[in-house]
Amino acid sequence: MAQVLLVEDDPAIRTALIRGLTERGHAVDSAAAGMAGLQAAVGNAPDIVVLDLGLPDVDGTVVLRMLRGASRVPVIVATARDDEQEIVAVLDAGADDYLVKPFGAAQLDARIRAVLRRGDGARPDETVVVGGLRVDPRGRRAVLDGRELDLTPREFDLLHHLAARADEVVGKRELLTEVWQLPYGGADKTVDVHLSWLRRKLGETAQAPRYLHSVRGVGVRVSAPDA
Ligand code: CA
């Protein structure tokens, strides 16, 4: 069970989701507009936020960006359109998952549980193990098959960020935001160059990847070689 904040302006959808999530054991708080939702998300510290994109006062994407300036609370975005560009944009803006309307409380509940499980995984200071790769953020050491890697600080941060989210595709925009701390600027090329250096230090190539897998047009994923 989680403390859920539902930001949704449509009263029928809001009522149905509140009822369905409550029946599934969640405690649900709700807001009918973007700014009220932002206030509740920051002020009430919910476990997770379900954010509609089409809101009467400010667009949900703007709410998400503002929220990300203040909080790492998991966010599931609800979008009315199955628009790939929009979905990529909200994931890049820091959403943890998305659902395309219409959806029911059962599906939303499953996504909420999946996102919260994911969040339980790696604490920021915990050593991350992916196959033969160990990344220790406290000691800032990365070891591959028992051999310590000689990484620059940026390469280390990049590898740690990707390894902490193993098996997930991470967008280049997110890497620029999270690793380079460049919110809206920066070029994908910067990421590509560092990825190629990292790849060389891991002893692999883009053509024959072991840990570092590029997903064309989307981003990059770290996975164990046999996964
Ligand atoms: Ca709406």
PDB file of N, CA and C in Angstrom, residues 105-174:
ATOM      1  N   ALA A 105      -8.169   1.075 -12.679  1.00  0.00           N
ATOM      2  CA  ALA A 105      -7.428   1.106 -11.420  1.00  0.00           C
ATOM      3  C   ALA A 105      -6.530  -0.123 -11.268  1.00  0.00           C
ATOM      4  N   ALA A 106      -6.943  -1.268 -11.842  1.00  0.00           N
ATOM      5  CA  ALA A 106      -6.139  -2.483 -11.699  1.00  0.00           C
ATOM      6  C   ALA A 106      -4.778  -2.306 -12.387  1.00  0.00           C
ATOM      7  N   GLN A 107      -4.819  -1.747 -13.606  1.00  0.00           N
ATOM      8  CA  GLN A 107      -3.573  -1.534 -14.343  1.00  0.00           C
ATOM      9  C   GLN A 107      -2.707  -0.481 -13.651  1.00  0.00           C
ATOM     10  N   LEU A 108      -3.353   0.588 -13.191  1.00  0.00           N
ATOM     11  CA  LEU A 108      -2.611   1.637 -12.493  1.00  0.00           C
ATOM     12  C   LEU A 108      -1.967   1.074 -11.226  1.00  0.00           C
ATOM     13  N   ASP A 109      -2.699   0.262 -10.497  1.00  0.00           N
ATOM     14  CA  ASP A 109      -2.177  -0.352  -9.270  1.00  0.00           C
ATOM     15  C   ASP A 109      -0.941  -1.207  -9.585  1.00  0.00           C
ATOM     16  N   ALA A 110      -1.005  -1.966 -10.687  1.00  0.00           N
ATOM     17  CA  ALA A 110       0.141  -2.810 -11.072  1.00  0.00           C
ATOM     18  C   ALA A 110       1.361  -1.948 -11.388  1.00  0.00           C
ATOM     19  N   ARG A 111       1.136  -0.834 -12.103  1.00  0.00           N
ATOM     20  CA  ARG A 111       2.255   0.067 -12.438  1.00  0.00           C
ATOM     21  C   ARG A 111       2.824   0.721 -11.184  1.00  0.00           C
ATOM     22  N   ILE A 112       1.940   1.129 -10.277  1.00  0.00           N
ATOM     23  CA  ILE A 112       2.389   1.759  -9.028  1.00  0.00           C
ATOM     24  C   ILE A 112       3.302   0.792  -8.275  1.00  0.00           C
ATOM     25  N   ARG A 113       2.856  -0.457  -8.166  1.00  0.00           N
ATOM     26  CA  ARG A 113       3.659  -1.439  -7.428  1.00  0.00           C
ATOM     27  C   ARG A 113       4.993  -1.685  -8.122  1.00  0.00           C
ATOM     28  N   ALA A 114       4.977  -1.736  -9.470  1.00  0.00           N
ATOM     29  CA  ALA A 114       6.221  -1.978 -10.217  1.00  0.00           C
ATOM     30  C   ALA A 114       7.204  -0.820 -10.028  1.00  0.00           C
ATOM     31  N   VAL A 115       6.695   0.409 -10.109  1.00  0.00           N
ATOM     32  CA  VAL A 115       7.583   1.574  -9.970  1.00  0.00           C
ATOM     33  C   VAL A 115       8.154   1.639  -8.552  1.00  0.00           C
ATOM     34  N   LEU A 116       7.323   1.348  -7.551  1.00  0.00           N
ATOM     35  CA  LEU A 116       7.811   1.420  -6.167  1.00  0.00           C
ATOM     36  C   LEU A 116       8.810   0.296  -5.879  1.00  0.00           C
ATOM     37  N   ARG A 117       8.604  -0.875  -6.479  1.00  0.00           N
ATOM     38  CA  ARG A 117       9.563  -1.975  -6.331  1.00  0.00           C
ATOM     39  C   ARG A 117      10.919  -1.587  -6.892  1.00  0.00           C
ATOM     40  N   ARG A 118      10.876  -0.966  -8.068  1.00  0.00           N
ATOM     41  CA  ARG A 118      12.088  -0.515  -8.741  1.00  0.00           C
ATOM     42  C   ARG A 118      12.859   0.445  -7.835  1.00  0.00           C
ATOM     43  N   GLY A 119      12.075   1.373  -7.215  1.00  0.00           N
ATOM     44  CA  GLY A 119      12.695   2.379  -6.351  1.00  0.00           C
ATOM     45  C   GLY A 119      13.337   1.772  -5.120  1.00  0.00           C
ATOM     46  N   ASP A 120      12.818   0.596  -4.693  1.00  0.00           N
ATOM     47  CA  ASP A 120      13.376  -0.063  -3.517  1.00  0.00           C
ATOM     48  C   ASP A 120      14.772  -0.597  -3.790  1.00  0.00           C
ATOM     49  N   GLY A 121      15.063  -0.861  -5.057  1.00  0.00           N
ATOM     50  CA  GLY A 121      16.282  -1.555  -5.439  1.00  0.00           C
ATOM     51  C   GLY A 121      17.567  -0.897  -4.975  1.00  0.00           C
ATOM     52  N   ALA A 122      18.017   0.109  -5.688  1.00  0.00           N
ATOM     53  CA  ALA A 122      19.339   0.658  -5.424  1.00  0.00           C
ATOM     54  C   ALA A 122      19.237   1.958  -4.642  1.00  0.00           C
ATOM     55  N   ARG A 123      19.762   1.969  -3.428  1.00  0.00           N
ATOM     56  CA  ARG A 123      19.891   3.234  -2.720  1.00  0.00           C
ATOM     57  C   ARG A 123      21.096   3.942  -3.323  1.00  0.00           C
ATOM     58  N   PRO A 124      21.124   5.282  -3.238  1.00  0.00           N
ATOM     59  CA  PRO A 124      22.156   6.019  -3.967  1.00  0.00           C
ATOM     60  C   PRO A 124      23.583   5.643  -3.575  1.00  0.00           C
ATOM     61  N   ASP A 125      23.772   5.190  -2.318  1.00  0.00           N
ATOM     62  CA  ASP A 125      25.146   4.931  -1.887  1.00  0.00           C
ATOM     63  C   ASP A 125      25.474   3.439  -1.849  1.00  0.00           C
ATOM     64  N   GLU A 126      24.589   2.645  -2.388  1.00  0.00           N
ATOM     65  CA  GLU A 126      24.760   1.196  -2.332  1.00  0.00           C
ATOM     66  C   GLU A 126      25.604   0.696  -3.502  1.00  0.00           C
ATOM     67  N   THR A 127      26.449  -0.313  -3.252  1.00  0.00           N
ATOM     68  CA  THR A 127      27.213  -0.897  -4.349  1.00  0.00           C
ATOM     69  C   THR A 127      26.265  -1.625  -5.288  1.00  0.00           C
ATOM     70  N   VAL A 128      26.427  -1.363  -6.579  1.00  0.00           N
ATOM     71  CA  VAL A 128      25.568  -1.960  -7.586  1.00  0.00           C
ATOM     72  C   VAL A 128      26.337  -3.086  -8.260  1.00  0.00           C
ATOM     73  N   VAL A 129      25.711  -4.256  -8.380  1.00  0.00           N
ATOM     74  CA  VAL A 129      26.349  -5.395  -9.037  1.00  0.00           C
ATOM     75  C   VAL A 129      25.523  -5.783 -10.258  1.00  0.00           C
ATOM     76  N   VAL A 130      26.171  -5.798 -11.416  1.00  0.00           N
ATOM     77  CA  VAL A 130      25.521  -6.245 -12.654  1.00  0.00           C
ATOM     78  C   VAL A 130      26.471  -7.251 -13.291  1.00  0.00           C
ATOM     79  N   GLY A 131      26.117  -8.524 -13.236  1.00  0.00           N
ATOM     80  CA  GLY A 131      27.013  -9.554 -13.761  1.00  0.00           C
ATOM     81  C   GLY A 131      28.372  -9.467 -13.077  1.00  0.00           C
ATOM     82  N   GLY A 132      29.430  -9.338 -13.840  1.00  0.00           N
ATOM     83  CA  GLY A 132      30.779  -9.258 -13.279  1.00  0.00           C
ATOM     84  C   GLY A 132      31.214  -7.828 -12.977  1.00  0.00           C
ATOM     85  N   LEU A 133      30.271  -6.927 -13.046  1.00  0.00           N
ATOM     86  CA  LEU A 133      30.575  -5.508 -12.827  1.00  0.00           C
ATOM     87  C   LEU A 133      30.091  -5.079 -11.448  1.00  0.00           C
ATOM     88  N   ARG A 134      30.995  -4.459 -10.674  1.00  0.00           N
ATOM     89  CA  ARG A 134      30.624  -3.917  -9.352  1.00  0.00           C
ATOM     90  C   ARG A 134      30.931  -2.431  -9.338  1.00  0.00           C
ATOM     91  N   VAL A 135      29.941  -1.622  -8.991  1.00  0.00           N
ATOM     92  CA  VAL A 135      30.154  -0.179  -8.945  1.00  0.00           C
ATOM     93  C   VAL A 135      29.857   0.294  -7.530  1.00  0.00           C
ATOM     94  N   ASP A 136      30.881   0.818  -6.876  1.00  0.00           N
ATOM     95  CA  ASP A 136      30.770   1.257  -5.483  1.00  0.00           C
ATOM     96  C   ASP A 136      30.808   2.782  -5.430  1.00  0.00           C
ATOM     97  N   PRO A 137      29.643   3.439  -5.279  1.00  0.00           N
ATOM     98  CA  PRO A 137      29.616   4.901  -5.339  1.00  0.00           C
ATOM     99  C   PRO A 137      30.283   5.569  -4.143  1.00  0.00           C
ATOM    100  N   ARG A 138      30.333   4.884  -2.996  1.00  0.00           N
ATOM    101  CA  ARG A 138      30.999   5.513  -1.842  1.00  0.00           C
ATOM    102  C   ARG A 138      32.497   5.573  -2.058  1.00  0.00           C
ATOM    103  N   GLY A 139      33.070   4.444  -2.443  1.00  0.00           N
ATOM    104  CA  GLY A 139      34.516   4.409  -2.685  1.00  0.00           C
ATOM    105  C   GLY A 139      34.869   4.915  -4.075  1.00  0.00           C
ATOM    106  N   ARG A 140      33.838   5.191  -4.900  1.00  0.00           N
ATOM    107  CA  ARG A 140      34.015   5.595  -6.288  1.00  0.00           C
ATOM    108  C   ARG A 140      34.971   4.642  -7.014  1.00  0.00           C
ATOM    109  N   ARG A 141      34.671   3.344  -6.869  1.00  0.00           N
ATOM    110  CA  ARG A 141      35.465   2.322  -7.540  1.00  0.00           C
ATOM    111  C   ARG A 141      34.543   1.483  -8.398  1.00  0.00           C
ATOM    112  N   ALA A 142      35.027   1.130  -9.594  1.00  0.00           N
ATOM    113  CA  ALA A 142      34.295   0.213 -10.459  1.00  0.00           C
ATOM    114  C   ALA A 142      35.223  -0.940 -10.796  1.00  0.00           C
ATOM    115  N   VAL A 143      34.717  -2.165 -10.600  1.00  0.00           N
ATOM    116  CA  VAL A 143      35.523  -3.363 -10.815  1.00  0.00           C
ATOM    117  C   VAL A 143      34.804  -4.244 -11.822  1.00  0.00           C
ATOM    118  N   LEU A 144      35.526  -4.689 -12.836  1.00  0.00           N
ATOM    119  CA  LEU A 144      34.946  -5.586 -13.827  1.00  0.00           C
ATOM    120  C   LEU A 144      35.719  -6.900 -13.818  1.00  0.00           C
ATOM    121  N   ASP A 145      35.023  -7.982 -13.551  1.00  0.00           N
ATOM    122  CA  ASP A 145      35.635  -9.318 -13.478  1.00  0.00           C
ATOM    123  C   ASP A 145      36.907  -9.286 -12.613  1.00  0.00           C
ATOM    124  N   GLY A 146      36.820  -8.616 -11.464  1.00  0.00           N
ATOM    125  CA  GLY A 146      37.931  -8.592 -10.519  1.00  0.00           C
ATOM    126  C   GLY A 146      39.011  -7.571 -10.819  1.00  0.00           C
ATOM    127  N   ARG A 147      38.877  -6.852 -11.909  1.00  0.00           N
ATOM    128  CA  ARG A 147      39.910  -5.888 -12.306  1.00  0.00           C
ATOM    129  C   ARG A 147      39.341  -4.471 -12.148  1.00  0.00           C
ATOM    130  N   GLU A 148      40.070  -3.610 -11.426  1.00  0.00           N
ATOM    131  CA  GLU A 148      39.573  -2.252 -11.222  1.00  0.00           C
ATOM    132  C   GLU A 148      39.682  -1.438 -12.506  1.00  0.00           C
ATOM    133  N   LEU A 149      38.606  -0.715 -12.813  1.00  0.00           N
ATOM    134  CA  LEU A 149      38.593   0.105 -14.029  1.00  0.00           C
ATOM    135  C   LEU A 149      39.151   1.489 -13.708  1.00  0.00           C
ATOM    136  N   ASP A 150      39.921   2.024 -14.625  1.00  0.00           N
ATOM    137  CA  ASP A 150      40.502   3.348 -14.463  1.00  0.00           C
ATOM    138  C   ASP A 150      39.594   4.354 -15.171  1.00  0.00           C
ATOM    139  N   LEU A 151      38.638   4.918 -14.411  1.00  0.00           N
ATOM    140  CA  LEU A 151      37.631   5.788 -15.012  1.00  0.00           C
ATOM    141  C   LEU A 151      37.816   7.237 -14.562  1.00  0.00           C
ATOM    142  N   THR A 152      37.498   8.155 -15.452  1.00  0.00           N
ATOM    143  CA  THR A 152      37.440   9.562 -15.051  1.00  0.00           C
ATOM    144  C   THR A 152      36.192   9.740 -14.181  1.00  0.00           C
ATOM    145  N   PRO A 153      36.120  10.841 -13.406  1.00  0.00           N
ATOM    146  CA  PRO A 153      34.919  11.057 -12.577  1.00  0.00           C
ATOM    147  C   PRO A 153      33.623  11.004 -13.388  1.00  0.00           C
ATOM    148  N   ARG A 154      33.616  11.596 -14.570  1.00  0.00           N
ATOM    149  CA  ARG A 154      32.404  11.617 -15.394  1.00  0.00           C
ATOM    150  C   ARG A 154      32.049  10.210 -15.885  1.00  0.00           C
ATOM    151  N   GLU A 155      33.059   9.465 -16.297  1.00  0.00           N
ATOM    152  CA  GLU A 155      32.808   8.092 -16.746  1.00  0.00           C
ATOM    153  C   GLU A 155      32.258   7.253 -15.598  1.00  0.00           C
ATOM    154  N   PHE A 156      32.800   7.498 -14.406  1.00  0.00           N
ATOM    155  CA  PHE A 156      32.306   6.751 -13.248  1.00  0.00           C
ATOM    156  C   PHE A 156      30.836   7.078 -12.992  1.00  0.00           C
ATOM    157  N   ASP A 157      30.495   8.364 -12.986  1.00  0.00           N
ATOM    158  CA  ASP A 157      29.108   8.778 -12.731  1.00  0.00           C
ATOM    159  C   ASP A 157      28.164   8.190 -13.779  1.00  0.00           C
ATOM    160  N   LEU A 158      28.615   8.209 -15.022  1.00  0.00           N
ATOM    161  CA  LEU A 158      27.806   7.677 -16.122  1.00  0.00           C
ATOM    162  C   LEU A 158      27.559   6.183 -15.924  1.00  0.00           C
ATOM    163  N   LEU A 159      28.617   5.448 -15.627  1.00  0.00           N
ATOM    164  CA  LEU A 159      28.491   3.997 -15.425  1.00  0.00           C
ATOM    165  C   LEU A 159      27.614   3.698 -14.212  1.00  0.00           C
ATOM    166  N   HIS A 160      27.806   4.466 -13.141  1.00  0.00           N
ATOM    167  CA  HIS A 160      27.006   4.234 -11.935  1.00  0.00           C
ATOM    168  C   HIS A 160      25.525   4.493 -12.197  1.00  0.00           C
ATOM    169  N   HIS A 161      25.243   5.583 -12.892  1.00  0.00           N
ATOM    170  CA  HIS A 161      23.846   5.923 -13.187  1.00  0.00           C
ATOM    171  C   HIS A 161      23.179   4.815 -14.000  1.00  0.00           C
ATOM    172  N   LEU A 162      23.899   4.311 -14.991  1.00  0.00           N
ATOM    173  CA  LEU A 162      23.336   3.263 -15.853  1.00  0.00           C
ATOM    174  C   LEU A 162      23.220   1.930 -15.104  1.00  0.00           C
ATOM    175  N   ALA A 163      24.247   1.595 -14.326  1.00  0.00           N
ATOM    176  CA  ALA A 163      24.252   0.311 -13.618  1.00  0.00           C
ATOM    177  C   ALA A 163      23.169   0.280 -12.539  1.00  0.00           C
ATOM    178  N   ALA A 164      22.921   1.438 -11.907  1.00  0.00           N
ATOM    179  CA  ALA A 164      21.892   1.503 -10.862  1.00  0.00           C
ATOM    180  C   ALA A 164      20.504   1.271 -11.453  1.00  0.00           C
ATOM    181  N   ARG A 165      20.382   1.454 -12.749  1.00  0.00           N
ATOM    182  CA  ARG A 165      19.098   1.209 -13.414  1.00  0.00           C
ATOM    183  C   ARG A 165      19.255   0.094 -14.445  1.00  0.00           C
ATOM    184  N   ALA A 166      20.004  -0.932 -14.075  1.00  0.00           N
ATOM    185  CA  ALA A 166      20.295  -2.049 -14.983  1.00  0.00           C
ATOM    186  C   ALA A 166      19.029  -2.578 -15.631  1.00  0.00           C
ATOM    187  N   ASP A 167      19.165  -2.956 -16.884  1.00  0.00           N
ATOM    188  CA  ASP A 167      18.076  -3.532 -17.701  1.00  0.00           C
ATOM    189  C   ASP A 167      17.002  -2.519 -18.093  1.00  0.00           C
ATOM    190  N   GLU A 168      17.246  -1.241 -17.765  1.00  0.00           N
ATOM    191  CA  GLU A 168      16.299  -0.208 -18.208  1.00  0.00           C
ATOM    192  C   GLU A 168      16.996   0.651 -19.252  1.00  0.00           C
ATOM    193  N   VAL A 169      16.260   1.062 -20.264  1.00  0.00           N
ATOM    194  CA  VAL A 169      16.842   1.985 -21.231  1.00  0.00           C
ATOM    195  C   VAL A 169      16.791   3.394 -20.640  1.00  0.00           C
ATOM    196  N   VAL A 170      17.939   4.050 -20.598  1.00  0.00           N
ATOM    197  CA  VAL A 170      18.016   5.406 -20.057  1.00  0.00           C
ATOM    198  C   VAL A 170      18.256   6.362 -21.229  1.00  0.00           C
ATOM    199  N   GLY A 171      17.440   7.386 -21.323  1.00  0.00           N
ATOM    200  CA  GLY A 171      17.542   8.340 -22.429  1.00  0.00           C
ATOM    201  C   GLY A 171      18.763   9.239 -22.285  1.00  0.00           C
ATOM    202  N   LYS A 172      19.261   9.703 -23.422  1.00  0.00           N
ATOM    203  CA  LYS A 172      20.444  10.577 -23.391  1.00  0.00           C
ATOM    204  C   LYS A 172      20.138  11.904 -22.706  1.00  0.00           C
ATOM    205  N   ARG A 173      18.883  12.384 -22.880  1.00  0.00           N
ATOM    206  CA  ARG A 173      18.486  13.637 -22.205  1.00  0.00           C
ATOM    207  C   ARG A 173      18.582  13.465 -20.701  1.00  0.00           C
ATOM    208  N   GLU A 174      18.121  12.302 -20.227  1.00  0.00           N
ATOM    209  CA  GLU A 174      18.186  12.064 -18.781  1.00  0.00           C
ATOM    210  C   GLU A 174      19.640  12.032 -18.317  1.00  0.00           C
TER     211      GLU A 174
END
